[in-house]
Short mmCIF file of C-alpha atoms and ligand atoms in Angstrom, two decimals:
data_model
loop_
_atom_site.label_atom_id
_atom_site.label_comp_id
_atom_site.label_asym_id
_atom_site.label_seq_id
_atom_site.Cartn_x
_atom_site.Cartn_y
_atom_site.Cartn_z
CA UNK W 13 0.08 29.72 -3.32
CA UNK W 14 2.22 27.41 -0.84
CA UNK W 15 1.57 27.14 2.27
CA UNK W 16 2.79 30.76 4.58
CA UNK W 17 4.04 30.88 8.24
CA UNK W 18 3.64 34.21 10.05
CA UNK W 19 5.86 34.32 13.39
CA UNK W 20 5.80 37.82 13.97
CA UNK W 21 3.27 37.01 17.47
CA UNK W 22 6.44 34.72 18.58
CA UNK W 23 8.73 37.27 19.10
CA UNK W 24 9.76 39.01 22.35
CA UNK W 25 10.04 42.42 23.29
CA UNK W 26 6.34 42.80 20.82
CA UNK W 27 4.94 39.50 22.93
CA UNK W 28 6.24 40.21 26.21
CA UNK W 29 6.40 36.07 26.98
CA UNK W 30 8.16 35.47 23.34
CA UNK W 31 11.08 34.01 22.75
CA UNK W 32 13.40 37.04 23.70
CA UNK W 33 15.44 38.64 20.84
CA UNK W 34 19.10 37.51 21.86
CA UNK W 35 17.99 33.98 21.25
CA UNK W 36 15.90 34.46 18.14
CA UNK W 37 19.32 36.49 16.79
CA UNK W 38 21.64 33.33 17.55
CA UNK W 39 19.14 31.03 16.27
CA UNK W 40 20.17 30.99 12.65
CA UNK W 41 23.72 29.90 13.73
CA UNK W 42 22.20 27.26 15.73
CA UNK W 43 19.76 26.06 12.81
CA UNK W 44 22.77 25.49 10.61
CA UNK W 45 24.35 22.89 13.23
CA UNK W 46 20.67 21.03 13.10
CA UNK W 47 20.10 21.30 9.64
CA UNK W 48 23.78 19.76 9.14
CA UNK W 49 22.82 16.77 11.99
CA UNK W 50 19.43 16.33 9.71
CA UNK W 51 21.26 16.34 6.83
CA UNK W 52 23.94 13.72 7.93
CA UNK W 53 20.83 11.68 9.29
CA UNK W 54 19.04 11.56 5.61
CA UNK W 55 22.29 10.65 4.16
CA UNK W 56 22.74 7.28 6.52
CA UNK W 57 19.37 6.49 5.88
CA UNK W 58 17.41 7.01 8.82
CA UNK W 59 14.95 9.42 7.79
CA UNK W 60 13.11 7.28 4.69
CA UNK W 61 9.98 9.46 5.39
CA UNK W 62 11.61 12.07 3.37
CA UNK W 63 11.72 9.77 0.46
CA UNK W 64 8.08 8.71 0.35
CA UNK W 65 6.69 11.83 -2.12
CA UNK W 66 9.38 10.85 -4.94
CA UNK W 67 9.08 7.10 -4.60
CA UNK W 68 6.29 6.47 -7.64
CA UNK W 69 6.79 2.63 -7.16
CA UNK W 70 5.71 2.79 -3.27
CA UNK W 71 2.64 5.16 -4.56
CA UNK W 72 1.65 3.22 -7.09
CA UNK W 73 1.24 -0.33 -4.92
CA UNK W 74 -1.60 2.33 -3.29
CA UNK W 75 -3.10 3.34 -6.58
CA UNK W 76 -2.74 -0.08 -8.28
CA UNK W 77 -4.76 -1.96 -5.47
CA UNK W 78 -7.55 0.69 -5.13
CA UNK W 79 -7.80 0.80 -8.91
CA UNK W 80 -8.19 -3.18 -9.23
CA UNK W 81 -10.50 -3.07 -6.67
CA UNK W 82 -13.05 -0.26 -7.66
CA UNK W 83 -16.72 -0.91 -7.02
CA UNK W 84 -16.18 -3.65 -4.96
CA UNK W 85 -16.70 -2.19 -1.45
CA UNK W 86 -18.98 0.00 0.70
CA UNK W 87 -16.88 -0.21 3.86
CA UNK W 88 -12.98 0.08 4.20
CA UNK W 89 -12.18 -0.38 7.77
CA UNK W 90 -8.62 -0.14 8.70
CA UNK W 91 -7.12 -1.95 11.94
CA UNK W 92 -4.36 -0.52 13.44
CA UNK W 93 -2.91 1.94 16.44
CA UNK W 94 -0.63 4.89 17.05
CA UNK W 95 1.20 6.06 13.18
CA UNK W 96 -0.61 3.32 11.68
CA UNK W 97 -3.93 5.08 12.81
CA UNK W 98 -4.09 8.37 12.83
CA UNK W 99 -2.46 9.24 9.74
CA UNK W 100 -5.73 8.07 7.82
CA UNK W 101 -7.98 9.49 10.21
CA UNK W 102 -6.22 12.79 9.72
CA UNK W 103 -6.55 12.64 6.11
CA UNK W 104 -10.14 11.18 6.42
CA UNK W 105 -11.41 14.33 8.00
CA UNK W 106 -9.45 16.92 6.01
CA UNK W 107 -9.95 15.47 2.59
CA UNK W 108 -13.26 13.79 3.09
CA UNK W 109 -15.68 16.12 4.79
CA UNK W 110 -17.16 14.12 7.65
CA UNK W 111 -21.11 14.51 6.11
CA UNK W 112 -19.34 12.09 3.35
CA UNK W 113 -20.30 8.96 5.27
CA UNK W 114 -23.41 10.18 5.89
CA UNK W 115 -24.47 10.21 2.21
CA UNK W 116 -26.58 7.53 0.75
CA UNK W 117 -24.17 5.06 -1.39
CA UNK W 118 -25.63 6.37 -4.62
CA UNK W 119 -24.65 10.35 -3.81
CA UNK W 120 -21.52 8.74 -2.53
CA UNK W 121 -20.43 8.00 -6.34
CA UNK W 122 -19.36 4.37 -5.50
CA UNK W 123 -16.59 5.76 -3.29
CA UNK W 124 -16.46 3.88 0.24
CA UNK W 125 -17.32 5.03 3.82
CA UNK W 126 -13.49 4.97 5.72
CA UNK W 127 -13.46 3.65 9.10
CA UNK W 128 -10.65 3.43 11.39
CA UNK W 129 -10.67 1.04 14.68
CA UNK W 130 -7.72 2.26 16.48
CA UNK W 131 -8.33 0.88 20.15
CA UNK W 132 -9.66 -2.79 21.35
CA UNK W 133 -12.92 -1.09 22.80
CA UNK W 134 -15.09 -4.26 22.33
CA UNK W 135 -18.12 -2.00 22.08
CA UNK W 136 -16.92 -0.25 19.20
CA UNK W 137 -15.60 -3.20 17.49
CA UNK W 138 -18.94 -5.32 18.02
CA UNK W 139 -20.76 -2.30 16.49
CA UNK W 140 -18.92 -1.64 13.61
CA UNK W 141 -18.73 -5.36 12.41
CA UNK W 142 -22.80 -5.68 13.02
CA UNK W 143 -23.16 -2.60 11.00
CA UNK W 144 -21.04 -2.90 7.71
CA UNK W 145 -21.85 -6.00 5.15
CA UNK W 146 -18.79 -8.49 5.65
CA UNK W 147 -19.19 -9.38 2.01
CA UNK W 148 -18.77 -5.22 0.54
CA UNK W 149 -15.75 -4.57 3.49
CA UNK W 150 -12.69 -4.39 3.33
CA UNK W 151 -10.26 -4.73 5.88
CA UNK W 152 -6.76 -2.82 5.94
CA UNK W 153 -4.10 -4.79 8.80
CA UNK W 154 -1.66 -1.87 9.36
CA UNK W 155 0.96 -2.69 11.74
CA UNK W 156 4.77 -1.60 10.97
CA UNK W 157 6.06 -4.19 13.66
CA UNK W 158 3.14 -6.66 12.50
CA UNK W 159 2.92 -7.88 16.07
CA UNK W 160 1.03 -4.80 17.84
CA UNK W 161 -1.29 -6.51 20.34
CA UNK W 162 -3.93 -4.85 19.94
CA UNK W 163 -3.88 -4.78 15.95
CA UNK W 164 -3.41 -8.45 15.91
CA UNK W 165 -6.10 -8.64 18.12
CA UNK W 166 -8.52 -7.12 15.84
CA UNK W 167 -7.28 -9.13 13.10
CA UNK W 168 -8.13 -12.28 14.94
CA UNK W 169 -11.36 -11.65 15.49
CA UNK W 170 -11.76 -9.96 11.48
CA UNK W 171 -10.24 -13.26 10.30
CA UNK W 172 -12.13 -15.88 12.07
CA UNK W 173 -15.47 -13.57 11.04
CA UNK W 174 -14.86 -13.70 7.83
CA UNK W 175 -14.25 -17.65 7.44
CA UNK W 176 -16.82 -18.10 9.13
CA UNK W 177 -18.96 -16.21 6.65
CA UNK W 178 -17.66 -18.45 3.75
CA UNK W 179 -15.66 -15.38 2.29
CA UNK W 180 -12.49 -15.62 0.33
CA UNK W 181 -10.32 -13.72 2.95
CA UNK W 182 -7.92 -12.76 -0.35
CA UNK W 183 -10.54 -10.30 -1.37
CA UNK W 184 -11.63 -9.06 2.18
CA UNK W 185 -8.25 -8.86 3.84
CA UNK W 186 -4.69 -6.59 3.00
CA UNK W 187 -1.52 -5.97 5.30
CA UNK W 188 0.79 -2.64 5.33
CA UNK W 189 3.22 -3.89 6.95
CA UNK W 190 7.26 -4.09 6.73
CA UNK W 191 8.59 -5.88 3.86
CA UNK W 192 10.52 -8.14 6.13
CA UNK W 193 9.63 -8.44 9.75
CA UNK W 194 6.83 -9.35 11.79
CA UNK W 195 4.35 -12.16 11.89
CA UNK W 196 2.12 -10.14 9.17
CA UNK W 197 4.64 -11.11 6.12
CA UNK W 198 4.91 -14.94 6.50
CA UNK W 199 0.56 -15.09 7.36
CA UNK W 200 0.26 -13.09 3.78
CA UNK W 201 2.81 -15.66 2.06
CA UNK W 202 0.76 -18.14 3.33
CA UNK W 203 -2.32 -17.59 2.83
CA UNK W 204 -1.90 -15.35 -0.49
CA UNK W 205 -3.13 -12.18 1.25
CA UNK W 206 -2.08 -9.16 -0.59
CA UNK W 207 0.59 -6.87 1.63
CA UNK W 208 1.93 -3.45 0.93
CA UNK W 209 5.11 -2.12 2.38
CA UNK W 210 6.26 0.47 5.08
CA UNK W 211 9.63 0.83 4.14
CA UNK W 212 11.67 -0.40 6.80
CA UNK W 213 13.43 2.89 7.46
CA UNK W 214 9.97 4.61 8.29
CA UNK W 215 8.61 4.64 11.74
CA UNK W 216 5.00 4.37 12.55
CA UNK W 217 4.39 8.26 12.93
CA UNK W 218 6.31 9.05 10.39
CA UNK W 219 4.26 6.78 7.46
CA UNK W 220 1.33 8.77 6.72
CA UNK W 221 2.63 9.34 3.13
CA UNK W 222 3.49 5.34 2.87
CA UNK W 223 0.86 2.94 1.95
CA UNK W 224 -0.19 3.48 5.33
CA UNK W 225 -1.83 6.55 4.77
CA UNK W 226 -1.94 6.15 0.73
CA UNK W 227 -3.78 2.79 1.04
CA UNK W 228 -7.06 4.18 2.52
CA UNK W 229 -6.94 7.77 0.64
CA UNK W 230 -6.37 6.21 -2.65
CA UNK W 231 -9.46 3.55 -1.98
CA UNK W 232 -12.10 6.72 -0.94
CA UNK W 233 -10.92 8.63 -4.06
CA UNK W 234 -8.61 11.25 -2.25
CA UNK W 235 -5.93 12.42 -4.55
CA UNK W 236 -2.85 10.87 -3.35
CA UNK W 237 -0.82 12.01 -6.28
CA UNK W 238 -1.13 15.60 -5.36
CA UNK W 239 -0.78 15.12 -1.83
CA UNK W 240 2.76 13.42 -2.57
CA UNK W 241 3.18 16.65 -4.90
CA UNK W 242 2.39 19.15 -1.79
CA UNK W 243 4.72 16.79 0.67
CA UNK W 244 7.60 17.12 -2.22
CA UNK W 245 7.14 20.53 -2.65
CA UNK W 246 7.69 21.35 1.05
CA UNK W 247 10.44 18.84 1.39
CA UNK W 248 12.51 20.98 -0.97
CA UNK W 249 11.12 24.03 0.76
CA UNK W 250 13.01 22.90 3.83
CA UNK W 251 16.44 21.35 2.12
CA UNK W 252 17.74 25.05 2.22
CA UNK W 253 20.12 25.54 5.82
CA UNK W 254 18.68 29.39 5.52
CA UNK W 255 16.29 29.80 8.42
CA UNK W 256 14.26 32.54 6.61
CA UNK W 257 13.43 30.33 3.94
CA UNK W 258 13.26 26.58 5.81
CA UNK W 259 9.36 27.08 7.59
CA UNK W 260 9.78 23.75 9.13
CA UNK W 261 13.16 24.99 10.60
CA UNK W 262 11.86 28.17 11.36
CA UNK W 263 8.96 25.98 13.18
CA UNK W 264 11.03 23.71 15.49
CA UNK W 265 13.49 26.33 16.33
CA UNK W 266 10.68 28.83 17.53
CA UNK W 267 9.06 25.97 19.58
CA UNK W 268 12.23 24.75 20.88
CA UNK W 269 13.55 28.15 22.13
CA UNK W 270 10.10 29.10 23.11
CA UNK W 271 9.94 26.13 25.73
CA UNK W 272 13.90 26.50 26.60
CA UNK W 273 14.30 30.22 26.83
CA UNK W 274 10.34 31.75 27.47
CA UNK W 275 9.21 29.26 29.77
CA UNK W 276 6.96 27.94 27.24
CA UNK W 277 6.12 24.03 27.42
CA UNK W 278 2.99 23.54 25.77
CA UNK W 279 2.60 23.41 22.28
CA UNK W 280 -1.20 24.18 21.03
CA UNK W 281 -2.28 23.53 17.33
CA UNK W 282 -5.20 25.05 16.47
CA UNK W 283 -6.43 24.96 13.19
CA UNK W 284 -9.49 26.72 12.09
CA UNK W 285 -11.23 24.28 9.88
CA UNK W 286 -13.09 21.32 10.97
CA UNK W 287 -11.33 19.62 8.05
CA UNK W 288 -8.01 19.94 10.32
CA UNK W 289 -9.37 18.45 13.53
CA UNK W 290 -7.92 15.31 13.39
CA UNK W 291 -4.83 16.88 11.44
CA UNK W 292 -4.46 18.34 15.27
CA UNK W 293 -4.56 15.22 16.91
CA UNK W 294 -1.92 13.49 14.43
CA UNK W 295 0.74 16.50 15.24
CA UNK W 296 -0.14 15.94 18.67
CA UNK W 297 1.12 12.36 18.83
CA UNK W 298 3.67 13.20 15.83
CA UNK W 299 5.24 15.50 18.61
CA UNK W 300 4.86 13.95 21.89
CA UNK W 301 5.74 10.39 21.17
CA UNK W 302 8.92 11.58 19.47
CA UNK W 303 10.77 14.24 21.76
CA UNK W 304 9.17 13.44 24.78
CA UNK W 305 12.08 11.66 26.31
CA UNK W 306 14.82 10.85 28.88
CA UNK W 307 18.21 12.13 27.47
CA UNK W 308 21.14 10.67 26.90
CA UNK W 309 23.05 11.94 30.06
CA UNK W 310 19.86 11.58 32.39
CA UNK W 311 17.01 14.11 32.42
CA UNK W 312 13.83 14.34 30.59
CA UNK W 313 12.55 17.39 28.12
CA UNK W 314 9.46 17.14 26.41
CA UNK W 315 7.12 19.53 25.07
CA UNK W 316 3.97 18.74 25.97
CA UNK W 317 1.39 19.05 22.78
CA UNK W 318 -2.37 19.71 22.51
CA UNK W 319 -4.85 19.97 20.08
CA UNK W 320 -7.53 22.59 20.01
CA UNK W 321 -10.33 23.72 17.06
CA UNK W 322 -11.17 27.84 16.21
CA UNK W 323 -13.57 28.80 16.79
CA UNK W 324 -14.58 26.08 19.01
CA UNK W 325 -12.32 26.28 21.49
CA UNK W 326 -12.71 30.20 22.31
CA UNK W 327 -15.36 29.08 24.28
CA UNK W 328 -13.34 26.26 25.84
CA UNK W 329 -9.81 26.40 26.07
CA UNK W 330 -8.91 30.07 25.30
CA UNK W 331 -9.70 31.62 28.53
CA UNK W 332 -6.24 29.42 30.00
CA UNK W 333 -4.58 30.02 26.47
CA UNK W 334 -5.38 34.04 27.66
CA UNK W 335 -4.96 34.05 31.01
CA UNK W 336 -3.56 30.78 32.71
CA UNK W 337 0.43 30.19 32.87
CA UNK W 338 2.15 31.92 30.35
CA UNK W 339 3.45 28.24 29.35
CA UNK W 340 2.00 27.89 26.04
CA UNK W 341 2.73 28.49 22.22
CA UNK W 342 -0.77 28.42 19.86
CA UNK W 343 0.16 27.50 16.43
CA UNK W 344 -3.16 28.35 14.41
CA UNK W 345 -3.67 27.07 10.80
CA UNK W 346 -6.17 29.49 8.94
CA UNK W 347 -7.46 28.80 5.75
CA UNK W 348 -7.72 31.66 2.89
CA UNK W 349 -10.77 30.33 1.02
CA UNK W 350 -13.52 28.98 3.30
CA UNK W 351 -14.78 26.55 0.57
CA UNK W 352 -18.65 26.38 0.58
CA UNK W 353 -18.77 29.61 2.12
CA UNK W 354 -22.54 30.49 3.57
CA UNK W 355 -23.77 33.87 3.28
CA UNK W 356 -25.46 35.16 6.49
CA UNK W 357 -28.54 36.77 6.13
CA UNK W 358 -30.15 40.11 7.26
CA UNK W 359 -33.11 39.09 8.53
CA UNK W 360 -33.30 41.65 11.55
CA UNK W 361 -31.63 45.39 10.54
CA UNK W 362 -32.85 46.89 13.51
CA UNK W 363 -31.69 44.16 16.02
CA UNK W 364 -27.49 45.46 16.95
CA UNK W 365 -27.13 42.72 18.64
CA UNK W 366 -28.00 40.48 15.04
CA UNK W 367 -27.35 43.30 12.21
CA UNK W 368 -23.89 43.29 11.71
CA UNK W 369 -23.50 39.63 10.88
CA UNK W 370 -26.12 40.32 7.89
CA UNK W 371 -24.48 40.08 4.51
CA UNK W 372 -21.07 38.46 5.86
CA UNK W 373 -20.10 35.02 5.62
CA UNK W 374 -20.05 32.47 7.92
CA UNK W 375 -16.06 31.68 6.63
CA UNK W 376 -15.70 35.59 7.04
CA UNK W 377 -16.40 35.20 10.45
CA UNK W 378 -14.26 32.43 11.47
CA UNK W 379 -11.16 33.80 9.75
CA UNK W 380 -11.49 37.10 11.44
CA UNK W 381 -12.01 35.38 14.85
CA UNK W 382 -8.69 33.19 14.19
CA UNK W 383 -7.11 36.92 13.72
CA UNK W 384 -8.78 38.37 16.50
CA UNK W 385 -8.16 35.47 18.75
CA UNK W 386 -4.31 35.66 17.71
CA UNK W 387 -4.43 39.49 18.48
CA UNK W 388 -5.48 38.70 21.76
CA UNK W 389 -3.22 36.25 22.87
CA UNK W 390 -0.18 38.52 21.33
CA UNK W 391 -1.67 41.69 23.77
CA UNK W 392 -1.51 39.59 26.59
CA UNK W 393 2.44 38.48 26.13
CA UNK W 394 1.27 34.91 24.64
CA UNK W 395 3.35 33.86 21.82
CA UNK W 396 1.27 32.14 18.85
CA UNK W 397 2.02 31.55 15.01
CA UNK W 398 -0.08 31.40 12.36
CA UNK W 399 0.19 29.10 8.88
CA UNK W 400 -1.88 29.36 6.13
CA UNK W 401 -3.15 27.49 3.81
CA UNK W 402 -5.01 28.69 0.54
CA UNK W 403 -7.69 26.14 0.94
CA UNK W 404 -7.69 22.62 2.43
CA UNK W 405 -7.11 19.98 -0.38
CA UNK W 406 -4.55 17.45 -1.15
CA UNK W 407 -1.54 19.47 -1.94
CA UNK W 408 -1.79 22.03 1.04
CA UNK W 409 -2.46 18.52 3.14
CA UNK W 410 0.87 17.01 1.99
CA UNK W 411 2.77 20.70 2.75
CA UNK W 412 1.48 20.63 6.29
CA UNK W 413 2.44 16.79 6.96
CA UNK W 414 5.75 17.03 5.61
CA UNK W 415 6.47 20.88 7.27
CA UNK W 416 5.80 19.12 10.73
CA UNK W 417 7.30 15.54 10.10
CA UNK W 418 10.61 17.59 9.39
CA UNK W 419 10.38 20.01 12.17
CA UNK W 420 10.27 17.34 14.36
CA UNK W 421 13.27 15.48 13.61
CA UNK W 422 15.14 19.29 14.05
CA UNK W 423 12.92 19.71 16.88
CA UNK W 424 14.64 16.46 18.32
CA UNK W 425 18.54 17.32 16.98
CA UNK W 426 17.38 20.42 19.17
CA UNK W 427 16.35 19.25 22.67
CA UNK W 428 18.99 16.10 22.03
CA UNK W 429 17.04 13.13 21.64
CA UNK W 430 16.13 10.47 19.27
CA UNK W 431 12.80 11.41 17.43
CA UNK W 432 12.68 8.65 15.90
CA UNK W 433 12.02 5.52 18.85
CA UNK W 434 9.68 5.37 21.45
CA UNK W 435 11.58 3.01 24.34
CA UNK W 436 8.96 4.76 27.13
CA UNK W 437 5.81 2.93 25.91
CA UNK W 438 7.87 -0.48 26.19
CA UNK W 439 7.59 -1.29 29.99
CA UNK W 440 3.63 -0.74 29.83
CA UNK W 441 3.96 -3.33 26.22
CA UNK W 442 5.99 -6.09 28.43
CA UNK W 443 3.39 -5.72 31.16
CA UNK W 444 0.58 -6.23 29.52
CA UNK W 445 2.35 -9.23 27.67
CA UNK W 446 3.05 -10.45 30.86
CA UNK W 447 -0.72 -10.35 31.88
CA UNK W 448 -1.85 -11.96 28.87
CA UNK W 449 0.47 -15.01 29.26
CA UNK W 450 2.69 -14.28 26.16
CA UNK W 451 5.59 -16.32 26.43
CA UNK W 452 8.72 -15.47 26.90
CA UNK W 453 7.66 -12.58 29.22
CA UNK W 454 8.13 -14.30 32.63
CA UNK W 455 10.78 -12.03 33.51
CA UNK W 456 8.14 -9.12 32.98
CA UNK W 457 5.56 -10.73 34.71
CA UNK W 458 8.10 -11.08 37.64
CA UNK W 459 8.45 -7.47 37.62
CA UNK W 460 4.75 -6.64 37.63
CA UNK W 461 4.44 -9.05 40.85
CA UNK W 462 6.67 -6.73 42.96
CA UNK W 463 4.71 -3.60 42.45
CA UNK W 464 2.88 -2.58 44.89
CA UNK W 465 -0.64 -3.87 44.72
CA UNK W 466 -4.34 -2.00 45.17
CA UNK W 467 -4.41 -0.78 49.17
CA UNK W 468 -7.99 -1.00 50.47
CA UNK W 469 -6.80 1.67 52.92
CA UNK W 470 -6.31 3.91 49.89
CA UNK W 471 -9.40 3.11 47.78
CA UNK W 472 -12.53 4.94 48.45
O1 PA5 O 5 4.77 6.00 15.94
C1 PA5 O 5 4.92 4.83 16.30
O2 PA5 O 5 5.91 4.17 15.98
C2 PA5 O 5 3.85 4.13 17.08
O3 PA5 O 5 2.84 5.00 17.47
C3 PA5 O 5 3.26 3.00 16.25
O4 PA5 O 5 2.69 3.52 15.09
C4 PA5 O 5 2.22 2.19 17.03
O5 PA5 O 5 2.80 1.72 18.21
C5 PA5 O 5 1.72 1.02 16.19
O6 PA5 O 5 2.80 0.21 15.83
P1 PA5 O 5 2.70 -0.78 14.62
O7 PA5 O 5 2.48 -0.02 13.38
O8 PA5 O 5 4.01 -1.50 14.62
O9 PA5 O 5 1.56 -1.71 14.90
#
């Protein structure tokens, strides 16, 4: 079954801090003017994410490479930040269990361990390259711009290793990277690396489903083809302008009029599977980096995301979900069929404190504390949602990313901004380039100079 939203827990006068009922009744009027905008953006060609689940040629650069290269590595490691990071990680957790890499290469069935190096921690570079055989790796460049400092960093250092263990960096080395731009195309022309594409029109958090995110899945045996399917399948899901049948409309629209009507800023995704941990963490950036922003006529909006696990964080982060500032929204993911499941036994009838977990499972359990914990908030006012999936594979993977990826770009018709850039995390860019003595940034490092420096009067 596809993938079901439940909003009933969003809904004020039944959640006293919901989104109150005049607003939810205007909101399918208001839909249709953002489904229209949405619509009119797809047709100029902004929003090539959409187009990623039909395009077979894209796909098949993915499947094509992994398939020609089969047996020939133990370690992928992929380089790269932001979109171009957590995308894979995401789909690493959910579709690889994390006890995967723990396996011994045999019980691993020839598929590869997956590693992602997503900051320029020199600790956790050094380790990782002292740890995997240079001559059985692997290494993925992902950069959209192909000229991210700290990607091309990374690369750097992979590419001087590598000649300098006599390897044919051909076989050891590929680029994602735009077709056109950047310094990554004219290195792989040179040298004869092999590159994939991002299609020009698709924005770093936005390219999960490109070779970005296809590249590594398709190389650790994740099926990519029905994870396309799943991302398809919602994408027509959501082509309808009828709010009661568009969950990714029905998705932004409750956020947005939560935060602009109930006071309600901060958007929680909670999934209850540790297979969706780092799904949480990709929304979270998915979100923040794209309507977090000044607007047009001056002013900032913003949602502010944040990631949380069930049932891990009812012993964490719940008691401000329950009884902190009624500011939030908890999106939950549950998941029907706790694959796996683990019986628990009955080892101590006469113990009440023990005897009622006897002869349950341990998936019953967590599903009935994602209800209960959802009961709870709704009794105290807090407005939560709930989607679920059937079971966490491929298909119900590619339904989530492409539900979210398109409530987002309403989300931003919605609060009036431009989902699709990210102009705030320039100024910190030009500093640092500044700092680093990359030319051309004089006028940056300029700037920098008339901050205010370090006052010992002020540092304790
Ligand atoms: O979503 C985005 O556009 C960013 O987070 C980018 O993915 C990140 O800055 C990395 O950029 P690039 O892929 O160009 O190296």
């Amino acid at each position: 079954m596809a993938l079901r939203l439940d909003y009933t827990n969003m809904l004020a006068p039944a959640v006293a801090h919901g989104v109150p009922a005049d607003a939810w009744q205007s909101a399918a009027r208001e839909f249709t003017r953002v489904h229209e905008a949405a619509a009119a953006q797809r047709t100029s060609g902004a929003l090539g994410f959409l187009d990623l689940p039909g395009d077979a040629a894209l796909r098949d650069q993915s499947v094509r490479f992994a398939e020609s290269r089969s047996g020939s590595y133990d370690d992928i490691v992929v380089l790269g930040i932001g979109g171009s990071a957590l995308g894979p990680v995401a789909l690493r957790t959910a579709l690889r269990p994390p006890y995967w890499n723990l396996l011994d290469a045999k019980r691993r069935r020839g598929s590869p361990r997956l590693h992602v190096l997503d900051n320029v921690d020199p600790r956790t570079m050094a380790a990782l390259l002292v740890q995997v055989d240079l001559a059985r790796t692997l290494f993925i460049i992902t950069s959209k711009s192909g000229g991210t400092a700290e990607t091309m960093a990374q690369y750097l250092i992979v590419h001087e290793r590598l000649g300098a263990a006599g390897l044919d960096r051909t076989r050891h080395l590929v680029f994602v990277t735009d077709p056109r731009q950047g310094a990554l195309r004219p290195i792989a022309e040179r040298e004869g690396i092999p590159a994939l594409d991002i299609p020009s029109n698709v924005g770093g958090r936005f390219s999960v489903l490109s070779p970005v995110g296809m590249l590594p899945a398709a190389l650790i045996g994740i099926d990519v083809a029905a994870l396309l399917k799943g991302a398809a399948a919602m994408g027509d899901r959501c082509a309808t302008s009828d709010l009661s049948r568009n969950p990714a409309g029905a998705y932004a629209l409750l956020q947005w009029l939560a935060d602009t009507h109930a006071g309600a800023h901060i958007h929680v995704m909670m999934p209850y599977a540790d297979a969706l941990r780092d799904f949480a963490s990709w929304f979270v950036q998915l979100w923040a980096e794209s309507l977090g922003k000044i607007l047009p006529a001056g002013g900032s909006v913003g949602p502010t995301p944040l990631a949380a696990l069930g049932a891990t964080d009812q012993h964490s982060q719940v008691q401000l979900f329950m009884e902190g500032p009624p500011d939030k929204t908890v999106t939950f993911i549950g998941v029907a069929d706790a694959q796996g499941d683990i019986e628990i036994p009955n080892a101590y009838p006469d113990v009440r404190d023990l005897s009622y977990l006897g002869g349950k499972s341990l998936g019953a359990l967590l599903d009935v504390e994602r209800r209960a914990t959802a009961g709870a908030l709704a009794k105290r006012g807090r407005p939560n949602m709930t989607m679920t999936l059937d079971r966490v594979d491929a298909a119900h993977v590619g339904e989530l990313i492409m539900l979210l990826e398109i409530a987002t770009i309403y989300a931003g018709a919605l609060y009036g901004v431009d989902p699709l850039n990210q102009p705030g995390v320039e100024l910190g860019k030009q500093f640092t380039y500044a700092m680093m003595g990359r030319p051309g940034s004089e006028a940056a490092r300029r700037e920098w100079d008339t901050l205010p420096k370090p006052d010992p009067r002020h540092i304790i």
